Amino acid sequence: MHLAYPAVLAVLLFCVGLYGVLARRNAILVLMSVELMLNAVNLNLVAFDVWLRDSLHAGQALTLFTIAIAAAEIGIGLAIVLAVYRNRGTSAVDDLRDTAERPGDDTGSGDGNGPDDASGPGGATADEPARTDASQKAEATA
Amino acid sequence: MNVAATAPQGFLSPTGVEIAFVLVGLVTLGAAVVTVTTRQLVHAALWLVVALGGLAVEYLLLTAEFIAWVQVLIYVGSIVVLLLFGLMLTRAPIGRSPDADSGNRPVAVAVALAAAAALVWVVVDAFRTQWIDLDQPQGTTDVTGSILFRHWVLPFEALSVLLLAALVGAIVLSRRNATRGTGSPDAGSPDAGSPDAGSRGTGPRGTGSRGADDKEQR
């Protein structure tokens, strides 16, 4: 098999994942795109391992390690996304602008954390009003 | 390197393995593109299954069979299920959602196209004359288990410690902080909302620990 086939497929998958990471708005879709990028790297590792016939099979061992680390990453990432959703009522990554610096905003975002935490359970139980409220708040502060 | 440079293959006479690889690669790439462009969030997760399964077939075609089955077990079996749980727990809209893409989509398209062009050019130019010799399988379970527990046993154990740390971290992150509710002015409403949130927190925690346990046993 020509080596360019798996290499080009890995490159294209990586770029598709790159587009997804940059363009998606939902944090879980961003995590899916990260998975695509990790899989592109795995394909490269396997292809070059089979090509080089490494006696230690470092490529396949690293692929297994990458898969395990991807599983750990997706667990931690989803826990973070769920915690953010519980506190803010949204999982859109471009609504989370509390640490962004804006011109003419002297009051830091530390003041905004108290009301956001108080409205957390409301965002967890009643979805639509709290969600629109949180997004309006985020847009008002933006 | 030395394996293949003398092989008499050519672009115009592809072997059956190459044809199968290209066809499955097209399916995989199309599924990946649909995954990152569709506006229905659950469909994105389901197309991700197609992409990851196509990659497992590519591993089989590259004679790395153990990696292929691990891919099916871990990615298709546990990671996609975790993603679907995450989509449901964040109340992702069923149906078309108009705000799935953010405003920097043109920039993302430009960056991805530039990266694809540069990388494809470099990779094709570098490996134009290299061939993979697939006459003997390189990744059977026998070989993989032997090298994994003979040469890579220390990283393997370190990885199990990392999985344990990730498991503990996910539990800590998804557990409700009990001391925070007392500081807020209305301490009653967090207590009222806590059973709901607690039951919602157990979903990803349970599946995450199961996926981690699968791999610990592996």
Short mmCIF file of C-alpha atoms in Angstrom, two decimals:
data_model
loop_
_atom_site.label_atom_id
_atom_site.label_comp_id
_atom_site.label_asym_id
_atom_site.label_seq_id
_atom_site.Cartn_x
_atom_site.Cartn_y
_atom_site.Cartn_z
CA MET A 1 0.00 0.00 0.00
CA HIS A 2 1.20 3.45 -0.82
CA LEU A 3 2.17 5.30 2.35
CA ALA A 4 0.58 8.50 1.09
CA TYR A 5 -2.94 7.07 1.43
CA PRO A 6 -3.05 6.78 5.24
CA ALA A 7 -0.91 9.89 5.68
CA VAL A 8 -3.20 12.04 3.52
CA LEU A 9 -6.30 10.60 5.17
CA ALA A 10 -4.85 11.45 8.59
CA VAL A 11 -4.04 14.99 7.45
CA LEU A 12 -7.54 15.54 6.12
CA LEU A 13 -9.17 14.15 9.26
CA PHE A 14 -6.98 16.38 11.37
CA CYS A 15 -7.99 19.44 9.39
CA VAL A 16 -11.67 18.52 9.62
CA GLY A 17 -11.25 18.29 13.38
CA LEU A 18 -9.39 21.60 13.38
CA TYR A 19 -12.29 23.24 11.58
CA GLY A 20 -14.71 21.75 14.09
CA VAL A 21 -12.75 22.98 17.08
CA LEU A 22 -12.60 26.49 15.66
CA ALA A 23 -16.13 26.76 14.30
CA ARG A 24 -18.36 24.89 16.70
CA ARG A 25 -20.23 26.65 19.43
CA ASN A 26 -21.42 23.83 21.65
CA ALA A 27 -18.68 22.58 23.95
CA ILE A 28 -19.60 18.94 23.38
CA LEU A 29 -19.27 19.36 19.62
CA VAL A 30 -15.84 20.86 20.25
CA LEU A 31 -14.97 17.72 22.22
CA MET A 32 -16.12 15.57 19.29
CA SER A 33 -13.83 17.52 16.98
CA VAL A 34 -10.94 16.99 19.39
CA GLU A 35 -11.67 13.27 19.18
CA LEU A 36 -11.41 13.46 15.40
CA MET A 37 -8.00 15.12 15.68
CA LEU A 38 -6.77 12.48 18.12
CA ASN A 39 -7.96 9.76 15.78
CA ALA A 40 -6.06 11.32 12.91
CA VAL A 41 -2.91 11.15 15.00
CA ASN A 42 -3.67 7.52 15.85
CA LEU A 43 -3.99 6.63 12.18
CA ASN A 44 -0.62 8.24 11.52
CA LEU A 45 0.98 6.33 14.36
CA VAL A 46 -0.39 2.98 13.20
CA ALA A 47 0.50 3.59 9.56
CA PHE A 48 4.08 4.58 10.31
CA ASP A 49 4.47 1.73 12.77
CA VAL A 50 3.38 -0.78 10.14
CA TRP A 51 5.60 0.91 7.57
CA LEU A 52 8.74 0.97 9.71
CA ARG A 53 8.21 -2.51 11.22
CA ASP A 54 9.51 -1.30 14.53
CA SER A 55 10.59 -4.19 16.71
CA LEU A 56 9.22 -2.42 19.79
CA HIS A 57 6.01 -1.46 17.98
CA ALA A 58 6.23 1.97 19.55
CA GLY A 59 3.56 3.35 17.24
CA GLN A 60 0.93 0.83 18.28
CA ALA A 61 1.80 1.12 21.96
CA LEU A 62 1.53 4.90 21.71
CA THR A 63 -1.78 4.49 19.91
CA LEU A 64 -3.13 2.47 22.80
CA PHE A 65 -1.90 5.10 25.22
CA THR A 66 -3.48 7.85 23.14
CA ILE A 67 -6.81 6.03 23.17
CA ALA A 68 -6.66 5.69 26.95
CA ILE A 69 -5.73 9.34 27.38
CA ALA A 70 -8.56 10.32 25.04
CA ALA A 71 -10.97 8.40 27.24
CA ALA A 72 -9.67 10.20 30.33
CA GLU A 73 -9.86 13.51 28.49
CA ILE A 74 -13.44 13.01 27.41
CA GLY A 75 -14.45 12.09 30.96
CA ILE A 76 -12.84 15.16 32.49
CA GLY A 77 -14.05 17.38 29.65
CA LEU A 78 -17.64 16.27 30.01
CA ALA A 79 -17.47 16.73 33.77
CA ILE A 80 -16.26 20.30 33.20
CA VAL A 81 -18.95 20.97 30.60
CA LEU A 82 -21.64 19.65 32.93
CA ALA A 83 -20.35 21.76 35.81
CA VAL A 84 -20.37 24.85 33.59
CA TYR A 85 -23.86 24.03 32.37
CA ARG A 86 -25.06 23.59 35.92
CA ASN A 87 -23.66 26.95 36.97
CA ARG A 88 -24.36 29.01 33.86
CA GLY A 89 -27.20 27.26 32.11
CA THR A 90 -25.38 27.14 28.81
CA SER A 91 -22.78 25.01 27.11
CA ALA A 92 -21.90 27.45 24.32
CA VAL A 93 -18.24 28.24 24.48
CA ASP A 94 -18.55 31.80 23.21
CA ASP A 95 -21.00 32.75 25.93
CA LEU A 96 -18.36 32.18 28.58
CA ARG A 97 -16.64 35.53 28.47
CA ASP A 98 -16.16 36.24 32.14
CA THR A 99 -12.40 36.35 31.94
CA ALA A 100 -12.31 38.34 28.72
CA GLU A 101 -10.99 41.88 28.94
CA ARG A 102 -13.34 44.48 27.56
CA PRO A 103 -12.59 48.13 27.00
CA GLY A 104 -14.15 50.38 29.62
CA ASP A 105 -14.99 47.58 32.04
CA ASP A 106 -13.38 48.36 35.35
CA THR A 107 -15.49 46.13 37.52
CA GLY A 108 -13.92 42.73 37.26
CA SER A 109 -15.85 39.61 36.64
CA GLY A 110 -15.41 38.61 40.28
CA ASP A 111 -18.53 40.59 41.12
CA GLY A 112 -20.54 38.70 38.58
CA ASN A 113 -19.72 35.32 40.03
CA GLY A 114 -22.03 35.63 43.03
CA PRO A 115 -25.32 36.03 41.15
CA ASP A 116 -24.29 33.41 38.65
CA ASP A 117 -23.71 30.89 41.38
CA ALA A 118 -27.00 31.77 43.03
CA SER A 119 -28.85 31.20 39.78
CA GLY A 120 -27.15 27.88 39.20
CA PRO A 121 -29.86 25.53 40.49
CA GLY A 122 -32.46 27.51 38.58
CA GLY A 123 -30.48 26.87 35.44
CA ALA A 124 -30.29 23.20 36.29
CA THR A 125 -34.00 22.66 36.86
CA ALA A 126 -35.84 25.10 34.62
CA ASP A 127 -34.11 25.00 31.30
CA GLU A 128 -35.47 27.60 28.94
CA PRO A 129 -36.03 30.71 31.10
CA ALA A 130 -32.76 30.26 32.93
CA ARG A 131 -30.96 29.61 29.71
CA THR A 132 -32.24 32.73 28.04
CA ASP A 133 -31.62 34.66 31.24
CA ALA A 134 -28.03 33.47 31.40
CA SER A 135 -27.41 34.16 27.74
CA GLN A 136 -28.97 37.59 28.03
CA LYS A 137 -26.78 38.26 31.01
CA ALA A 138 -23.77 37.11 29.10
CA GLU A 139 -24.68 39.33 26.19
CA ALA A 140 -25.39 42.25 28.44
CA THR A 141 -21.99 41.96 30.00
CA ALA A 142 -20.31 41.40 26.65
CA MET B 1 12.37 2.59 4.19
CA ASN B 2 14.47 -0.27 2.96
CA VAL B 3 11.38 -2.44 2.80
CA ALA B 4 9.68 -0.91 -0.01
CA ALA B 5 11.55 1.48 -2.20
CA THR B 6 12.12 -1.24 -4.73
CA ALA B 7 8.57 -2.51 -4.89
CA PRO B 8 7.17 -2.36 -8.39
CA GLN B 9 3.82 -0.82 -7.51
CA GLY B 10 2.39 2.22 -9.18
CA PHE B 11 -0.40 4.70 -8.78
CA LEU B 12 -2.21 3.44 -11.84
CA SER B 13 -2.35 -0.19 -10.70
CA PRO B 14 -3.76 -0.09 -7.19
CA THR B 15 -4.09 -3.27 -5.27
CA GLY B 16 -7.33 -4.44 -3.72
CA VAL B 17 -6.23 -3.31 -0.28
CA GLU B 18 -5.55 0.17 -1.62
CA ILE B 19 -8.93 0.39 -3.29
CA ALA B 20 -10.66 -0.71 -0.10
CA PHE B 21 -8.57 1.73 1.92
CA VAL B 22 -9.49 4.66 -0.31
CA LEU B 23 -13.19 3.79 -0.35
CA VAL B 24 -13.40 3.38 3.42
CA GLY B 25 -11.30 6.52 3.77
CA LEU B 26 -13.80 8.48 1.69
CA VAL B 27 -16.64 7.24 3.87
CA THR B 28 -14.68 8.14 7.00
CA LEU B 29 -13.82 11.58 5.73
CA GLY B 30 -17.38 12.27 4.64
CA ALA B 31 -18.72 11.19 8.01
CA ALA B 32 -16.17 13.42 9.74
CA VAL B 33 -17.19 16.39 7.60
CA VAL B 34 -20.86 15.78 8.37
CA THR B 35 -19.96 15.50 12.06
CA VAL B 36 -18.45 18.95 12.15
CA THR B 37 -20.98 20.63 9.87
CA THR B 38 -24.40 19.24 10.77
CA ARG B 39 -26.76 21.39 12.75
CA GLN B 40 -28.40 18.52 14.59
CA LEU B 41 -26.32 17.78 17.63
CA VAL B 42 -27.34 14.17 18.14
CA HIS B 43 -26.74 13.44 14.47
CA ALA B 44 -23.21 14.76 14.91
CA ALA B 45 -22.56 12.13 17.59
CA LEU B 46 -24.04 9.40 15.42
CA TRP B 47 -21.98 10.41 12.40
CA LEU B 48 -18.96 10.35 14.68
CA VAL B 49 -19.70 6.64 15.17
CA VAL B 50 -19.44 6.16 11.40
CA ALA B 51 -16.14 8.04 11.27
CA LEU B 52 -14.60 6.12 14.15
CA GLY B 53 -15.85 2.78 12.82
CA GLY B 54 -14.36 3.61 9.43
CA LEU B 55 -11.06 4.28 11.15
CA ALA B 56 -11.29 0.87 12.82
CA VAL B 57 -11.68 -0.70 9.36
CA GLU B 58 -8.61 1.25 8.23
CA TYR B 59 -6.65 -0.20 11.12
CA LEU B 60 -7.76 -3.67 10.07
CA LEU B 61 -6.60 -2.96 6.51
CA LEU B 62 -3.24 -1.85 7.94
CA THR B 63 -3.09 -5.25 9.74
CA ALA B 64 -3.25 -3.68 13.21
CA GLU B 65 -6.12 -5.77 14.40
CA PHE B 66 -5.77 -5.27 18.13
CA ILE B 67 -5.86 -1.49 17.69
CA ALA B 68 -8.95 -1.90 15.55
CA TRP B 69 -10.87 -3.78 18.20
CA VAL B 70 -9.70 -1.44 20.94
CA GLN B 71 -10.94 1.41 18.76
CA VAL B 72 -14.33 -0.22 18.45
CA LEU B 73 -14.54 -0.98 22.16
CA ILE B 74 -13.29 2.29 23.58
CA TYR B 75 -14.30 4.89 21.03
CA VAL B 76 -17.52 3.56 19.59
CA GLY B 77 -18.48 1.76 22.78
CA SER B 78 -17.75 4.21 25.52
CA ILE B 79 -16.66 7.63 24.26
CA VAL B 80 -19.60 8.14 21.91
CA VAL B 81 -21.96 6.95 24.63
CA LEU B 82 -20.37 9.47 27.00
CA LEU B 83 -20.82 12.20 24.41
CA LEU B 84 -24.46 11.27 23.94
CA PHE B 85 -24.95 11.36 27.69
CA GLY B 86 -23.33 14.78 27.76
CA LEU B 87 -25.61 16.03 25.00
CA MET B 88 -28.67 14.80 26.84
CA LEU B 89 -27.56 16.14 30.23
CA THR B 90 -26.93 19.61 28.85
CA ARG B 91 -30.40 19.52 27.28
CA ALA B 92 -29.15 19.84 23.75
CA PRO B 93 -31.95 20.75 21.39
CA ILE B 94 -33.41 17.89 19.35
CA GLY B 95 -33.69 18.90 15.75
CA ARG B 96 -31.94 21.65 13.90
CA SER B 97 -30.33 24.25 16.13
CA PRO B 98 -29.51 27.48 14.30
CA ASP B 99 -26.62 28.41 16.58
CA ALA B 100 -24.47 25.31 16.27
CA ASP B 101 -21.71 27.26 14.55
CA SER B 102 -20.11 30.33 16.03
CA GLY B 103 -19.37 33.55 14.24
CA ASN B 104 -15.80 32.74 13.35
CA ARG B 105 -16.78 30.08 10.85
CA PRO B 106 -15.14 31.74 7.81
CA VAL B 107 -11.90 32.07 9.73
CA ALA B 108 -12.14 28.41 10.70
CA VAL B 109 -12.70 27.39 7.08
CA ALA B 110 -9.70 29.45 5.99
CA VAL B 111 -7.43 28.04 8.69
CA ALA B 112 -8.51 24.45 8.04
CA LEU B 113 -8.08 24.77 4.26
CA ALA B 114 -4.67 26.39 4.63
CA ALA B 115 -3.54 23.69 7.05
CA ALA B 116 -4.89 20.94 4.81
CA ALA B 117 -3.19 22.34 1.73
CA ALA B 118 0.16 22.78 3.45
CA LEU B 119 0.12 19.42 5.18
CA VAL B 120 -1.09 17.45 2.16
CA TRP B 121 1.57 19.05 0.03
CA VAL B 122 4.32 18.29 2.51
CA VAL B 123 3.18 14.73 3.21
CA VAL B 124 2.68 13.79 -0.42
CA ASP B 125 5.99 15.32 -1.34
CA ALA B 126 7.79 13.50 1.45
CA PHE B 127 6.29 10.02 1.13
CA ARG B 128 5.67 9.89 -2.61
CA THR B 129 7.98 6.94 -3.14
CA GLN B 130 7.32 4.93 0.01
CA TRP B 131 5.28 1.78 0.17
CA ILE B 132 3.92 -0.19 3.07
CA ASP B 133 4.56 -3.90 2.84
CA LEU B 134 1.49 -5.63 4.15
CA ASP B 135 2.42 -9.23 3.50
CA GLN B 136 2.78 -10.15 7.15
CA PRO B 137 0.53 -8.73 9.85
CA GLN B 138 2.17 -6.31 12.21
CA GLY B 139 -0.37 -5.83 14.95
CA THR B 140 -1.83 -9.16 15.99
CA THR B 141 -2.99 -9.53 19.56
CA ASP B 142 -0.06 -11.85 20.22
CA VAL B 143 2.53 -9.31 19.13
CA THR B 144 0.77 -6.36 20.77
CA GLY B 145 0.36 -8.10 24.10
CA SER B 146 3.95 -9.24 24.04
CA ILE B 147 5.44 -5.82 23.40
CA LEU B 148 2.98 -4.06 25.67
CA PHE B 149 3.80 -6.19 28.70
CA ARG B 150 7.45 -6.74 27.92
CA HIS B 151 8.74 -3.35 26.80
CA TRP B 152 6.00 -0.90 27.65
CA VAL B 153 4.86 -2.19 31.01
CA LEU B 154 6.02 0.84 33.00
CA PRO B 155 4.16 3.41 30.84
CA PHE B 156 1.20 1.06 30.96
CA GLU B 157 1.15 1.15 34.76
CA ALA B 158 1.64 4.91 34.77
CA LEU B 159 -1.33 5.13 32.43
CA SER B 160 -3.51 3.21 34.84
CA VAL B 161 -2.55 5.70 37.55
CA LEU B 162 -3.52 8.50 35.16
CA LEU B 163 -6.86 6.86 34.50
CA LEU B 164 -7.45 6.59 38.23
CA ALA B 165 -6.60 10.27 38.64
CA ALA B 166 -8.95 11.19 35.80
CA LEU B 167 -11.71 9.11 37.38
CA VAL B 168 -11.27 10.79 40.74
CA GLY B 169 -11.13 14.18 39.03
CA ALA B 170 -14.35 13.54 37.13
CA ILE B 171 -16.10 12.50 40.33
CA VAL B 172 -14.87 15.59 42.17
CA LEU B 173 -15.92 17.85 39.31
CA SER B 174 -19.38 16.40 38.91
CA ARG B 175 -20.10 16.25 42.63
CA ARG B 176 -22.13 19.10 44.05
CA ASN B 177 -20.20 21.33 46.39
CA ALA B 178 -22.16 21.27 49.64
CA THR B 179 -20.46 24.25 51.27
CA ARG B 180 -21.31 26.66 48.49
CA GLY B 181 -25.05 26.67 49.13
CA THR B 182 -24.67 28.00 52.68
CA GLY B 183 -22.94 31.14 51.52
CA SER B 184 -25.60 32.20 49.04
CA PRO B 185 -28.53 34.35 50.20
CA ASP B 186 -31.20 31.81 49.40
CA ALA B 187 -29.84 28.64 50.88
CA GLY B 188 -33.10 26.79 50.38
CA SER B 189 -33.15 26.67 46.63
CA PRO B 190 -29.78 24.96 46.16
CA ASP B 191 -30.88 22.30 48.60
CA ALA B 192 -34.11 21.89 46.68
CA GLY B 193 -32.22 21.57 43.44
CA SER B 194 -29.55 19.25 44.74
CA PRO B 195 -31.25 15.85 44.30
CA ASP B 196 -32.01 16.63 40.70
CA ALA B 197 -28.50 17.74 40.00
CA GLY B 198 -27.11 14.84 41.98
CA SER B 199 -28.99 12.31 39.92
CA ARG B 200 -27.89 14.08 36.78
CA GLY B 201 -24.34 13.95 37.96
CA THR B 202 -24.33 10.21 38.37
CA GLY B 203 -24.89 9.54 34.67
CA PRO B 204 -21.52 10.51 33.25
CA ARG B 205 -19.77 9.48 36.41
CA GLY B 206 -21.11 5.96 36.16
CA THR B 207 -20.36 5.52 32.49
CA GLY B 208 -17.01 7.18 32.87
CA SER B 209 -15.95 4.80 35.59
CA ARG B 210 -17.18 1.89 33.54
CA GLY B 211 -15.17 2.98 30.53
CA ALA B 212 -12.12 3.48 32.69
CA ASP B 213 -12.59 0.10 34.28
CA ASP B 214 -12.79 -1.50 30.87
CA LYS B 215 -9.44 -0.12 30.06
CA GLU B 216 -7.97 -0.93 33.41
CA GLN B 217 -8.86 -4.52 32.81
CA ARG B 218 -7.31 -4.31 29.42
#
